mmCIF file of N, CA and C in Angstrom:
data_model
loop_
_atom_site.group_PDB
_atom_site.id
_atom_site.type_symbol
_atom_site.label_atom_id
_atom_site.label_comp_id
_atom_site.label_asym_id
_atom_site.label_seq_id
_atom_site.Cartn_x
_atom_site.Cartn_y
_atom_site.Cartn_z
ATOM 1 N N MET Q 1 -17.122 29.448 7.037
ATOM 2 C CA MET Q 1 -17.315 30.807 7.479
ATOM 3 C C MET Q 1 -18.169 30.757 8.740
ATOM 4 N N ARG Q 2 -17.707 31.399 9.800
ATOM 5 C CA ARG Q 2 -18.427 31.419 11.079
ATOM 6 C C ARG Q 2 -19.177 32.740 11.221
ATOM 7 N N LEU Q 3 -20.454 32.643 11.579
ATOM 8 C CA LEU Q 3 -21.310 33.807 11.784
ATOM 9 C C LEU Q 3 -21.925 33.714 13.168
ATOM 10 N N THR Q 4 -22.220 34.857 13.778
ATOM 11 C CA THR Q 4 -22.847 34.865 15.100
ATOM 12 C C THR Q 4 -23.860 35.996 15.196
ATOM 13 N N GLY Q 5 -24.756 35.867 16.153
ATOM 14 C CA GLY Q 5 -25.720 36.927 16.399
ATOM 15 C C GLY Q 5 -26.489 36.658 17.674
ATOM 16 N N GLU Q 6 -27.307 37.616 18.041
ATOM 17 C CA GLU Q 6 -28.173 37.454 19.207
ATOM 18 C C GLU Q 6 -29.350 38.401 19.104
ATOM 19 N N PHE Q 7 -30.430 38.040 19.796
ATOM 20 C CA PHE Q 7 -31.619 38.874 19.859
ATOM 21 C C PHE Q 7 -32.450 38.419 21.051
ATOM 22 N N THR Q 8 -33.454 39.198 21.419
ATOM 23 C CA THR Q 8 -34.357 38.805 22.492
ATOM 24 C C THR Q 8 -35.739 38.561 21.900
ATOM 25 N N THR Q 9 -36.482 37.690 22.567
ATOM 26 C CA THR Q 9 -37.823 37.346 22.127
ATOM 27 C C THR Q 9 -38.689 37.061 23.345
ATOM 28 N N ALA Q 10 -39.985 37.167 23.187
ATOM 29 C CA ALA Q 10 -40.904 36.965 24.308
ATOM 30 C C ALA Q 10 -41.044 35.500 24.711
ATOM 31 N N GLY Q 11 -40.757 34.560 23.823
ATOM 32 C CA GLY Q 11 -40.957 33.142 24.108
ATOM 33 C C GLY Q 11 -39.943 32.562 25.074
ATOM 34 N N SER Q 12 -40.361 31.511 25.768
ATOM 35 C CA SER Q 12 -39.453 30.790 26.671
ATOM 36 C C SER Q 12 -38.579 29.846 25.852
ATOM 37 N N GLY Q 13 -37.531 29.331 26.479
ATOM 38 C CA GLY Q 13 -36.674 28.363 25.808
ATOM 39 C C GLY Q 13 -37.447 27.131 25.369
ATOM 40 N N ALA Q 14 -38.354 26.655 26.217
ATOM 41 C CA ALA Q 14 -39.151 25.471 25.865
ATOM 42 C C ALA Q 14 -40.047 25.754 24.661
ATOM 43 N N ALA Q 15 -40.657 26.936 24.630
ATOM 44 C CA ALA Q 15 -41.519 27.301 23.498
ATOM 45 C C ALA Q 15 -40.697 27.438 22.215
ATOM 46 N N LEU Q 16 -39.494 27.981 22.328
ATOM 47 C CA LEU Q 16 -38.624 28.104 21.160
ATOM 48 C C LEU Q 16 -38.214 26.726 20.645
ATOM 49 N N ALA Q 17 -37.870 25.809 21.542
ATOM 50 C CA ALA Q 17 -37.476 24.456 21.142
ATOM 51 C C ALA Q 17 -38.620 23.721 20.469
ATOM 52 N N ALA Q 18 -39.842 23.966 20.903
ATOM 53 C CA ALA Q 18 -41.010 23.280 20.342
ATOM 54 C C ALA Q 18 -41.318 23.698 18.905
ATOM 55 N N LEU Q 19 -40.777 24.814 18.456
ATOM 56 C CA LEU Q 19 -41.041 25.275 17.087
ATOM 57 C C LEU Q 19 -40.569 24.271 16.041
ATOM 58 N N ALA Q 20 -39.577 23.471 16.359
ATOM 59 C CA ALA Q 20 -39.025 22.512 15.404
ATOM 60 C C ALA Q 20 -40.101 21.586 14.838
ATOM 61 N N GLY Q 21 -41.105 21.257 15.619
ATOM 62 C CA GLY Q 21 -42.136 20.335 15.157
ATOM 63 C C GLY Q 21 -43.443 20.990 14.761
ATOM 64 N N ARG Q 22 -43.480 22.295 14.644
ATOM 65 C CA ARG Q 22 -44.738 23.002 14.373
ATOM 66 C C ARG Q 22 -44.730 23.611 12.969
ATOM 67 N N THR Q 23 -44.766 22.744 11.967
ATOM 68 C CA THR Q 23 -44.683 23.155 10.570
ATOM 69 C C THR Q 23 -45.754 24.177 10.194
ATOM 70 N N ASP Q 24 -46.988 23.967 10.645
ATOM 71 C CA ASP Q 24 -48.058 24.902 10.281
ATOM 72 C C ASP Q 24 -47.756 26.317 10.741
ATOM 73 N N GLU Q 25 -47.179 26.462 11.915
ATOM 74 C CA GLU Q 25 -46.851 27.794 12.414
ATOM 75 C C GLU Q 25 -45.665 28.404 11.680
ATOM 76 N N LEU Q 26 -44.714 27.570 11.270
ATOM 77 C CA LEU Q 26 -43.552 28.092 10.542
ATOM 78 C C LEU Q 26 -43.939 28.703 9.200
ATOM 79 N N LYS Q 27 -45.109 28.348 8.685
ATOM 80 C CA LYS Q 27 -45.594 28.941 7.432
ATOM 81 C C LYS Q 27 -45.802 30.448 7.577
ATOM 82 N N ALA Q 28 -45.920 30.932 8.810
ATOM 83 C CA ALA Q 28 -46.122 32.365 9.044
ATOM 84 C C ALA Q 28 -44.827 33.165 8.964
ATOM 85 N N VAL Q 29 -43.669 32.507 8.908
ATOM 86 C CA VAL Q 29 -42.393 33.215 8.785
ATOM 87 C C VAL Q 29 -42.322 33.804 7.376
ATOM 88 N N ALA Q 30 -42.129 35.104 7.280
ATOM 89 C CA ALA Q 30 -42.213 35.819 6.002
ATOM 90 C C ALA Q 30 -41.274 35.277 4.928
ATOM 91 N N THR Q 31 -40.117 34.782 5.290
ATOM 92 C CA THR Q 31 -39.146 34.321 4.286
ATOM 93 C C THR Q 31 -39.316 32.848 3.915
ATOM 94 N N LEU Q 32 -40.311 32.155 4.506
ATOM 95 C CA LEU Q 32 -40.537 30.743 4.214
ATOM 96 C C LEU Q 32 -41.851 30.536 3.479
ATOM 97 N N ASP Q 33 -41.808 29.754 2.410
ATOM 98 C CA ASP Q 33 -43.007 29.345 1.667
ATOM 99 C C ASP Q 33 -42.938 27.838 1.460
ATOM 100 N N GLU Q 34 -44.069 27.254 1.087
ATOM 101 C CA GLU Q 34 -44.124 25.824 0.757
ATOM 102 C C GLU Q 34 -43.532 24.964 1.870
ATOM 103 N N VAL Q 35 -43.875 25.270 3.111
ATOM 104 C CA VAL Q 35 -43.324 24.574 4.271
ATOM 105 C C VAL Q 35 -44.010 23.219 4.445
ATOM 106 N N THR Q 36 -43.207 22.151 4.489
ATOM 107 C CA THR Q 36 -43.705 20.798 4.724
ATOM 108 C C THR Q 36 -42.739 20.085 5.662
ATOM 109 N N THR Q 37 -43.163 18.894 6.115
ATOM 110 C CA THR Q 37 -42.305 18.084 6.967
ATOM 111 C C THR Q 37 -42.081 16.738 6.311
ATOM 112 N N ASP Q 38 -40.832 16.288 6.264
ATOM 113 C CA ASP Q 38 -40.495 14.963 5.755
ATOM 114 C C ASP Q 38 -40.904 13.899 6.767
ATOM 115 N N ALA Q 39 -40.882 12.641 6.349
ATOM 116 C CA ALA Q 39 -41.209 11.525 7.238
ATOM 117 C C ALA Q 39 -40.273 11.466 8.442
ATOM 118 N N ASP Q 40 -39.016 11.923 8.269
ATOM 119 C CA ASP Q 40 -38.056 11.898 9.378
ATOM 120 C C ASP Q 40 -38.131 13.141 10.266
ATOM 121 N N GLY Q 41 -39.091 14.034 10.003
ATOM 122 C CA GLY Q 41 -39.282 15.227 10.827
ATOM 123 C C GLY Q 41 -38.558 16.457 10.329
ATOM 124 N N ALA Q 42 -37.738 16.328 9.289
ATOM 125 C CA ALA Q 42 -37.045 17.493 8.742
ATOM 126 C C ALA Q 42 -38.050 18.420 8.058
ATOM 127 N N VAL Q 43 -37.794 19.713 8.169
ATOM 128 C CA VAL Q 43 -38.659 20.714 7.537
ATOM 129 C C VAL Q 43 -38.095 21.050 6.168
ATOM 130 N N ARG Q 44 -38.959 21.084 5.186
ATOM 131 C CA ARG Q 44 -38.585 21.523 3.836
ATOM 132 C C ARG Q 44 -39.338 22.815 3.560
ATOM 133 N N ALA Q 45 -38.654 23.762 2.915
ATOM 134 C CA ALA Q 45 -39.294 25.038 2.620
ATOM 135 C C ALA Q 45 -38.582 25.727 1.461
ATOM 136 N N LEU Q 46 -39.271 26.656 0.861
ATOM 137 C CA LEU Q 46 -38.653 27.565 -0.087
ATOM 138 C C LEU Q 46 -38.292 28.803 0.730
ATOM 139 N N PHE Q 47 -37.000 28.987 0.966
ATOM 140 C CA PHE Q 47 -36.491 30.098 1.769
ATOM 141 C C PHE Q 47 -36.056 31.192 0.799
ATOM 142 N N THR Q 48 -36.644 32.385 0.955
ATOM 143 C CA THR Q 48 -36.344 33.480 0.039
ATOM 144 C C THR Q 48 -35.886 34.711 0.805
ATOM 145 N N PRO Q 49 -34.585 34.771 1.089
ATOM 146 C CA PRO Q 49 -34.074 35.964 1.761
ATOM 147 C C PRO Q 49 -33.910 37.116 0.772
ATOM 148 N N ALA Q 50 -33.978 38.312 1.281
ATOM 149 C CA ALA Q 50 -33.688 39.488 0.460
ATOM 150 C C ALA Q 50 -32.172 39.645 0.414
ATOM 151 N N THR Q 51 -31.642 39.922 -0.761
ATOM 152 C CA THR Q 51 -30.207 40.122 -0.915
ATOM 153 C C THR Q 51 -29.969 41.387 -1.725
ATOM 154 N N PRO Q 52 -28.747 41.886 -1.784
ATOM 155 C CA PRO Q 52 -28.459 43.044 -2.628
ATOM 156 C C PRO Q 52 -28.713 42.755 -4.106
ATOM 157 N N PHE Q 53 -28.833 41.462 -4.449
ATOM 158 C CA PHE Q 53 -29.069 41.055 -5.832
ATOM 159 C C PHE Q 53 -30.544 40.803 -6.096
ATOM 160 N N GLY Q 54 -31.401 41.072 -5.119
ATOM 161 C CA GLY Q 54 -32.831 40.794 -5.217
ATOM 162 C C GLY Q 54 -33.170 39.534 -4.443
ATOM 163 N N PRO Q 55 -34.437 39.090 -4.507
ATOM 164 C CA PRO Q 55 -34.830 37.868 -3.798
ATOM 165 C C PRO Q 55 -34.041 36.669 -4.334
ATOM 166 N N LEU Q 56 -33.678 35.762 -3.443
ATOM 167 C CA LEU Q 56 -32.882 34.598 -3.829
ATOM 168 C C LEU Q 56 -33.539 33.337 -3.272
ATOM 169 N N PRO Q 57 -34.526 32.761 -3.984
ATOM 170 C CA PRO Q 57 -35.210 31.572 -3.465
ATOM 171 C C PRO Q 57 -34.303 30.346 -3.439
ATOM 172 N N LEU Q 58 -34.295 29.660 -2.307
ATOM 173 C CA LEU Q 58 -33.472 28.466 -2.106
ATOM 174 C C LEU Q 58 -34.359 27.325 -1.603
ATOM 175 N N ARG Q 59 -34.276 26.165 -2.237
ATOM 176 C CA ARG Q 59 -34.958 24.966 -1.739
ATOM 177 C C ARG Q 59 -34.166 24.495 -0.521
ATOM 178 N N THR Q 60 -34.832 24.434 0.615
ATOM 179 C CA THR Q 60 -34.127 24.263 1.884
ATOM 180 C C THR Q 60 -34.674 23.085 2.679
ATOM 181 N N ARG Q 61 -33.751 22.357 3.312
ATOM 182 C CA ARG Q 61 -34.110 21.270 4.231
ATOM 183 C C ARG Q 61 -33.459 21.583 5.571
ATOM 184 N N ILE Q 62 -34.273 21.618 6.639
ATOM 185 C CA ILE Q 62 -33.794 21.933 7.983
ATOM 186 C C ILE Q 62 -34.039 20.717 8.876
ATOM 187 N N ARG Q 63 -32.953 20.162 9.379
ATOM 188 C CA ARG Q 63 -33.053 19.000 10.258
ATOM 189 C C ARG Q 63 -32.640 19.424 11.662
ATOM 190 N N THR Q 64 -33.499 19.157 12.620
ATOM 191 C CA THR Q 64 -33.202 19.470 14.021
ATOM 192 C C THR Q 64 -32.400 18.323 14.611
ATOM 193 N N GLU Q 65 -31.183 18.632 15.029
ATOM 194 C CA GLU Q 65 -30.340 17.616 15.671
ATOM 195 C C GLU Q 65 -30.611 17.539 17.165
ATOM 196 N N ARG Q 66 -30.947 18.690 17.752
ATOM 197 C CA ARG Q 66 -31.256 18.752 19.185
ATOM 198 C C ARG Q 66 -32.101 19.987 19.419
ATOM 199 N N ALA Q 67 -33.095 19.872 20.289
ATOM 200 C CA ALA Q 67 -33.894 21.034 20.681
ATOM 201 C C ALA Q 67 -34.455 20.793 22.078
ATOM 202 N N ASP Q 68 -34.080 21.672 22.999
ATOM 203 C CA ASP Q 68 -34.621 21.624 24.349
ATOM 204 C C ASP Q 68 -34.654 23.051 24.897
ATOM 205 N N ALA Q 69 -35.046 23.200 26.145
ATOM 206 C CA ALA Q 69 -35.228 24.529 26.732
ATOM 207 C C ALA Q 69 -33.939 25.347 26.797
ATOM 208 N N SER Q 70 -32.778 24.693 26.684
ATOM 209 C CA SER Q 70 -31.514 25.431 26.759
ATOM 210 C C SER Q 70 -30.976 25.848 25.390
ATOM 211 N N GLY Q 71 -31.482 25.223 24.327
ATOM 212 C CA GLY Q 71 -30.993 25.574 23.000
ATOM 213 C C GLY Q 71 -31.347 24.548 21.950
ATOM 214 N N ALA Q 72 -30.765 24.712 20.778
ATOM 215 C CA ALA Q 72 -31.042 23.804 19.664
ATOM 216 C C ALA Q 72 -29.843 23.772 18.725
ATOM 217 N N VAL Q 73 -29.777 22.700 17.948
ATOM 218 C CA VAL Q 73 -28.779 22.578 16.891
ATOM 219 C C VAL Q 73 -29.522 22.189 15.628
ATOM 220 N N LEU Q 74 -29.304 22.964 14.563
ATOM 221 C CA LEU Q 74 -29.982 22.743 13.293
ATOM 222 C C LEU Q 74 -28.964 22.492 12.193
ATOM 223 N N ALA Q 75 -29.265 21.559 11.307
ATOM 224 C CA ALA Q 75 -28.455 21.314 10.113
ATOM 225 C C ALA Q 75 -29.299 21.747 8.921
ATOM 226 N N VAL Q 76 -28.780 22.666 8.129
ATOM 227 C CA VAL Q 76 -29.533 23.239 7.010
ATOM 228 C C VAL Q 76 -28.783 22.969 5.709
ATOM 229 N N HIS Q 77 -29.521 22.523 4.701
ATOM 230 C CA HIS Q 77 -28.966 22.346 3.360
ATOM 231 C C HIS Q 77 -29.909 23.071 2.403
ATOM 232 N N ALA Q 78 -29.364 23.981 1.603
ATOM 233 C CA ALA Q 78 -30.178 24.754 0.663
ATOM 234 C C ALA Q 78 -29.532 24.724 -0.716
ATOM 235 N N VAL Q 79 -30.372 24.668 -1.755
ATOM 236 C CA VAL Q 79 -29.855 24.642 -3.128
ATOM 237 C C VAL Q 79 -30.656 25.584 -4.025
ATOM 238 N N ARG Q 80 -29.957 26.069 -5.035
ATOM 239 C CA ARG Q 80 -30.570 26.837 -6.115
ATOM 240 C C ARG Q 80 -29.689 26.584 -7.332
ATOM 241 N N ALA Q 81 -30.258 25.881 -8.317
ATOM 242 C CA ALA Q 81 -29.510 25.496 -9.510
ATOM 243 C C ALA Q 81 -28.228 24.782 -9.086
ATOM 244 N N GLN Q 82 -27.071 25.245 -9.533
ATOM 245 C CA GLN Q 82 -25.802 24.585 -9.210
ATOM 246 C C GLN Q 82 -25.168 25.118 -7.923
ATOM 247 N N HIS Q 83 -25.853 25.990 -7.213
ATOM 248 C CA HIS Q 83 -25.350 26.562 -5.969
ATOM 249 C C HIS Q 83 -25.888 25.761 -4.776
ATOM 250 N N ALA Q 84 -25.079 25.620 -3.730
ATOM 251 C CA ALA Q 84 -25.524 24.941 -2.511
ATOM 252 C C ALA Q 84 -24.945 25.652 -1.290
ATOM 253 N N VAL Q 85 -25.705 25.595 -0.212
ATOM 254 C CA VAL Q 85 -25.292 26.185 1.057
ATOM 255 C C VAL Q 85 -25.558 25.147 2.146
ATOM 256 N N ASP Q 86 -24.546 24.877 2.963
ATOM 257 C CA ASP Q 86 -24.708 24.010 4.126
ATOM 258 C C ASP Q 86 -24.404 24.837 5.364
ATOM 259 N N VAL Q 87 -25.300 24.754 6.345
ATOM 260 C CA VAL Q 87 -25.142 25.550 7.558
ATOM 261 C C VAL Q 87 -25.455 24.675 8.777
ATOM 262 N N ARG Q 88 -24.617 24.763 9.775
ATOM 263 C CA ARG Q 88 -24.900 24.151 11.079
ATOM 264 C C ARG Q 88 -25.070 25.312 12.042
ATOM 265 N N ILE Q 89 -26.259 25.401 12.626
ATOM 266 C CA ILE Q 89 -26.596 26.514 13.511
ATOM 267 C C ILE Q 89 -26.759 25.991 14.935
ATOM 268 N N GLU Q 90 -26.039 26.608 15.860
ATOM 269 C CA GLU Q 90 -26.173 26.285 17.280
ATOM 270 C C GLU Q 90 -26.828 27.476 17.959
ATOM 271 N N LEU Q 91 -27.929 27.210 18.664
ATOM 272 C CA LEU Q 91 -28.681 28.247 19.363
ATOM 273 C C LEU Q 91 -28.634 27.991 20.861
ATOM 274 N N ALA Q 92 -28.534 29.060 21.636
ATOM 275 C CA ALA Q 92 -28.610 28.965 23.095
ATOM 276 C C ALA Q 92 -29.716 29.893 23.566
ATOM 277 N N PHE Q 93 -30.567 29.398 24.460
ATOM 278 C CA PHE Q 93 -31.680 30.179 25.004
ATOM 279 C C PHE Q 93 -31.402 30.474 26.476
ATOM 280 N N THR Q 94 -31.416 31.756 26.835
ATOM 281 C CA THR Q 94 -31.194 32.173 28.212
ATOM 282 C C THR Q 94 -32.425 32.936 28.683
ATOM 283 N N ALA Q 95 -33.027 32.473 29.781
ATOM 284 C CA ALA Q 95 -34.230 33.117 30.303
ATOM 285 C C ALA Q 95 -33.917 34.529 30.777
ATOM 286 N N GLY Q 96 -34.841 35.436 30.498
ATOM 287 C CA GLY Q 96 -34.728 36.815 30.948
ATOM 288 C C GLY Q 96 -36.025 37.253 31.589
ATOM 289 N N GLU Q 97 -36.092 38.517 31.980
ATOM 290 C CA GLU Q 97 -37.296 39.031 32.644
ATOM 291 C C GLU Q 97 -38.531 38.979 31.758
ATOM 292 N N SER Q 98 -38.368 39.238 30.465
ATOM 293 C CA SER Q 98 -39.533 39.291 29.590
ATOM 294 C C SER Q 98 -39.418 38.325 28.414
ATOM 295 N N GLY Q 99 -38.838 37.144 28.648
ATOM 296 C CA GLY Q 99 -38.715 36.157 27.582
ATOM 297 C C GLY Q 99 -37.357 35.508 27.587
ATOM 298 N N SER Q 100 -36.738 35.450 26.410
ATOM 299 C CA SER Q 100 -35.445 34.772 26.280
ATOM 300 C C SER Q 100 -34.471 35.571 25.438
ATOM 301 N N ARG Q 101 -33.226 35.431 25.775
ATOM 302 C CA ARG Q 101 -32.151 35.944 24.929
ATOM 303 C C ARG Q 101 -31.676 34.766 24.104
ATOM 304 N N VAL Q 102 -31.653 34.933 22.802
ATOM 305 C CA VAL Q 102 -31.217 33.879 21.891
ATOM 306 C C VAL Q 102 -29.861 34.291 21.327
ATOM 307 N N THR Q 103 -28.852 33.458 21.551
ATOM 308 C CA THR Q 103 -27.553 33.676 20.912
ATOM 309 C C THR Q 103 -27.371 32.533 19.925
ATOM 310 N N TRP Q 104 -26.787 32.864 18.786
ATOM 311 C CA TRP Q 104 -26.598 31.828 17.776
ATOM 312 C C TRP Q 104 -25.229 31.950 17.117
ATOM 313 N N SER Q 105 -24.736 30.803 16.676
ATOM 314 C CA SER Q 105 -23.524 30.767 15.871
ATOM 315 C C SER Q 105 -23.786 29.792 14.738
ATOM 316 N N ALA Q 106 -23.238 30.103 13.593
ATOM 317 C CA ALA Q 106 -23.457 29.269 12.416
ATOM 318 C C ALA Q 106 -22.135 29.048 11.700
ATOM 319 N N GLU Q 107 -21.940 27.821 11.278
ATOM 320 C CA GLU Q 107 -20.800 27.480 10.434
ATOM 321 C C GLU Q 107 -21.379 27.258 9.041
ATOM 322 N N LEU Q 108 -20.987 28.108 8.095
ATOM 323 C CA LEU Q 108 -21.588 28.129 6.765
ATOM 324 C C LEU Q 108 -20.554 27.735 5.716
ATOM 325 N N ALA Q 109 -20.973 26.874 4.788
ATOM 326 C CA ALA Q 109 -20.115 26.487 3.665
ATOM 327 C C ALA Q 109 -20.890 26.705 2.372
ATOM 328 N N LEU Q 110 -20.308 27.460 1.449
ATOM 329 C CA LEU Q 110 -20.894 27.683 0.131
ATOM 330 C C LEU Q 110 -20.262 26.704 -0.846
ATOM 331 N N ARG Q 111 -21.080 26.181 -1.758
ATOM 332 C CA ARG Q 111 -20.588 25.232 -2.749
ATOM 333 C C ARG Q 111 -21.048 25.675 -4.138
ATOM 334 N N GLY Q 112 -20.307 25.269 -5.142
ATOM 335 C CA GLY Q 112 -20.631 25.638 -6.517
ATOM 336 C C GLY Q 112 -20.176 27.059 -6.796
ATOM 337 N N PRO Q 113 -20.712 27.674 -7.850
ATOM 338 C CA PRO Q 113 -20.302 29.035 -8.212
ATOM 339 C C PRO Q 113 -20.500 30.060 -7.092
ATOM 340 N N ALA Q 114 -21.447 29.802 -6.194
ATOM 341 C CA ALA Q 114 -21.691 30.732 -5.080
ATOM 342 C C ALA Q 114 -20.458 30.875 -4.195
ATOM 343 N N ALA Q 115 -19.611 29.843 -4.172
ATOM 344 C CA ALA Q 115 -18.414 29.880 -3.332
ATOM 345 C C ALA Q 115 -17.431 30.949 -3.772
ATOM 346 N N SER Q 116 -17.533 31.384 -5.022
ATOM 347 C CA SER Q 116 -16.592 32.388 -5.514
ATOM 348 C C SER Q 116 -17.012 33.819 -5.174
ATOM 349 N N VAL Q 117 -18.207 33.993 -4.601
ATOM 350 C CA VAL Q 117 -18.652 35.326 -4.196
ATOM 351 C C VAL Q 117 -17.707 35.825 -3.105
ATOM 352 N N GLY Q 118 -17.353 37.064 -3.143
ATOM 353 C CA GLY Q 118 -16.438 37.625 -2.147
ATOM 354 C C GLY Q 118 -16.889 37.316 -0.742
ATOM 355 N N GLN Q 119 -15.941 37.004 0.140
ATOM 356 C CA GLN Q 119 -16.255 36.644 1.516
ATOM 357 C C GLN Q 119 -17.083 37.710 2.226
ATOM 358 N N ARG Q 120 -16.780 38.979 1.971
ATOM 359 C CA ARG Q 120 -17.514 40.044 2.647
ATOM 360 C C ARG Q 120 -18.974 40.042 2.238
ATOM 361 N N VAL Q 121 -19.247 39.894 0.929
ATOM 362 C CA VAL Q 121 -20.624 39.894 0.440
ATOM 363 C C VAL Q 121 -21.366 38.672 0.958
ATOM 364 N N ALA Q 122 -20.756 37.499 0.856
ATOM 365 C CA ALA Q 122 -21.401 36.265 1.317
ATOM 366 C C ALA Q 122 -21.670 36.331 2.812
ATOM 367 N N ARG Q 123 -20.718 36.819 3.573
ATOM 368 C CA ARG Q 123 -20.877 36.914 5.028
ATOM 369 C C ARG Q 123 -22.050 37.829 5.384
ATOM 370 N N GLU Q 124 -22.107 38.974 4.753
ATOM 371 C CA GLU Q 124 -23.165 39.953 5.032
ATOM 372 C C GLU Q 124 -24.548 39.400 4.683
ATOM 373 N N VAL Q 125 -24.673 38.803 3.496
ATOM 374 C CA VAL Q 125 -25.956 38.258 3.045
ATOM 375 C C VAL Q 125 -26.386 37.104 3.946
ATOM 376 N N ALA Q 126 -25.481 36.176 4.234
ATOM 377 C CA ALA Q 126 -25.818 35.024 5.061
ATOM 378 C C ALA Q 126 -26.173 35.435 6.483
ATOM 379 N N ASN Q 127 -25.420 36.352 7.065
ATOM 380 C CA ASN Q 127 -25.701 36.799 8.424
ATOM 381 C C ASN Q 127 -27.100 37.412 8.513
ATOM 382 N N ARG Q 128 -27.434 38.267 7.557
ATOM 383 C CA ARG Q 128 -28.752 38.908 7.549
ATOM 384 C C ARG Q 128 -29.857 37.877 7.340
ATOM 385 N N ALA Q 129 -29.654 36.935 6.420
ATOM 386 C CA ALA Q 129 -30.680 35.931 6.120
ATOM 387 C C ALA Q 129 -30.933 35.014 7.316
ATOM 388 N N ILE Q 130 -29.869 34.547 7.955
ATOM 389 C CA ILE Q 130 -30.034 33.665 9.113
ATOM 390 C C ILE Q 130 -30.729 34.405 10.250
ATOM 391 N N ALA Q 131 -30.286 35.613 10.545
ATOM 392 C CA ALA Q 131 -30.903 36.398 11.623
ATOM 393 C C ALA Q 131 -32.379 36.653 11.351
ATOM 394 N N GLU Q 132 -32.711 36.959 10.097
ATOM 395 C CA GLU Q 132 -34.101 37.261 9.740
ATOM 396 C C GLU Q 132 -35.014 36.057 9.956
ATOM 397 N N VAL Q 133 -34.609 34.887 9.504
ATOM 398 C CA VAL Q 133 -35.463 33.721 9.660
ATOM 399 C C VAL Q 133 -35.533 33.265 11.121
ATOM 400 N N LEU Q 134 -34.436 33.372 11.864
ATOM 401 C CA LEU Q 134 -34.466 33.019 13.284
ATOM 402 C C LEU Q 134 -35.400 33.935 14.070
ATOM 403 N N ARG Q 135 -35.300 35.237 13.824
ATOM 404 C CA ARG Q 135 -36.189 36.181 14.526
ATOM 405 C C ARG Q 135 -37.659 35.929 14.163
ATOM 406 N N GLY Q 136 -37.907 35.679 12.874
ATOM 407 C CA GLY Q 136 -39.278 35.411 12.430
ATOM 408 C C GLY Q 136 -39.857 34.171 13.086
ATOM 409 N N ALA Q 137 -39.062 33.117 13.170
ATOM 410 C CA ALA Q 137 -39.527 31.893 13.821
ATOM 411 C C ALA Q 137 -39.708 32.104 15.322
ATOM 412 N N ALA Q 138 -38.757 32.780 15.960
ATOM 413 C CA ALA Q 138 -38.840 33.009 17.410
ATOM 414 C C ALA Q 138 -40.072 33.818 17.793
ATOM 415 N N ALA Q 139 -40.499 34.702 16.921
ATOM 416 C CA ALA Q 139 -41.689 35.520 17.207
ATOM 417 C C ALA Q 139 -42.948 34.660 17.309
ATOM 418 N N LEU Q 140 -42.924 33.437 16.805
ATOM 419 C CA LEU Q 140 -44.071 32.534 16.865
ATOM 420 C C LEU Q 140 -44.176 31.790 18.186
ATOM 421 N N ALA Q 141 -43.079 31.770 18.962
ATOM 422 C CA ALA Q 141 -43.045 30.993 20.206
ATOM 423 C C ALA Q 141 -43.882 31.633 21.292
#
């Protein structure tokens, strides 16, 4: 399932790219708890997006494949019981007068019983969750 979005933020592309290695600051993102960094630099967190079904905590691992002033590529794996979500997120940062325009696209795959959720519901929940965490992180740059 392909998802896309965009938003503006005050941070520069370089500041946005640097967030990948700033675990302590990522703890301030409202939907992230228990934020740590693995030995390989991947971020682990309890990601709890709001959904129509209530809060849905997911044990999440975020690996940065690339991050520079022009954009970033993230590989995300999240699990909850027998459900799993894999997401590859590509971000592009474009400088503007008062910060950056961030455009993103995500390729999302649901696994386990979660895969049987209607495409419309899954698309809506995932789009909102990804946008929320991206905006929250970008606000730290």
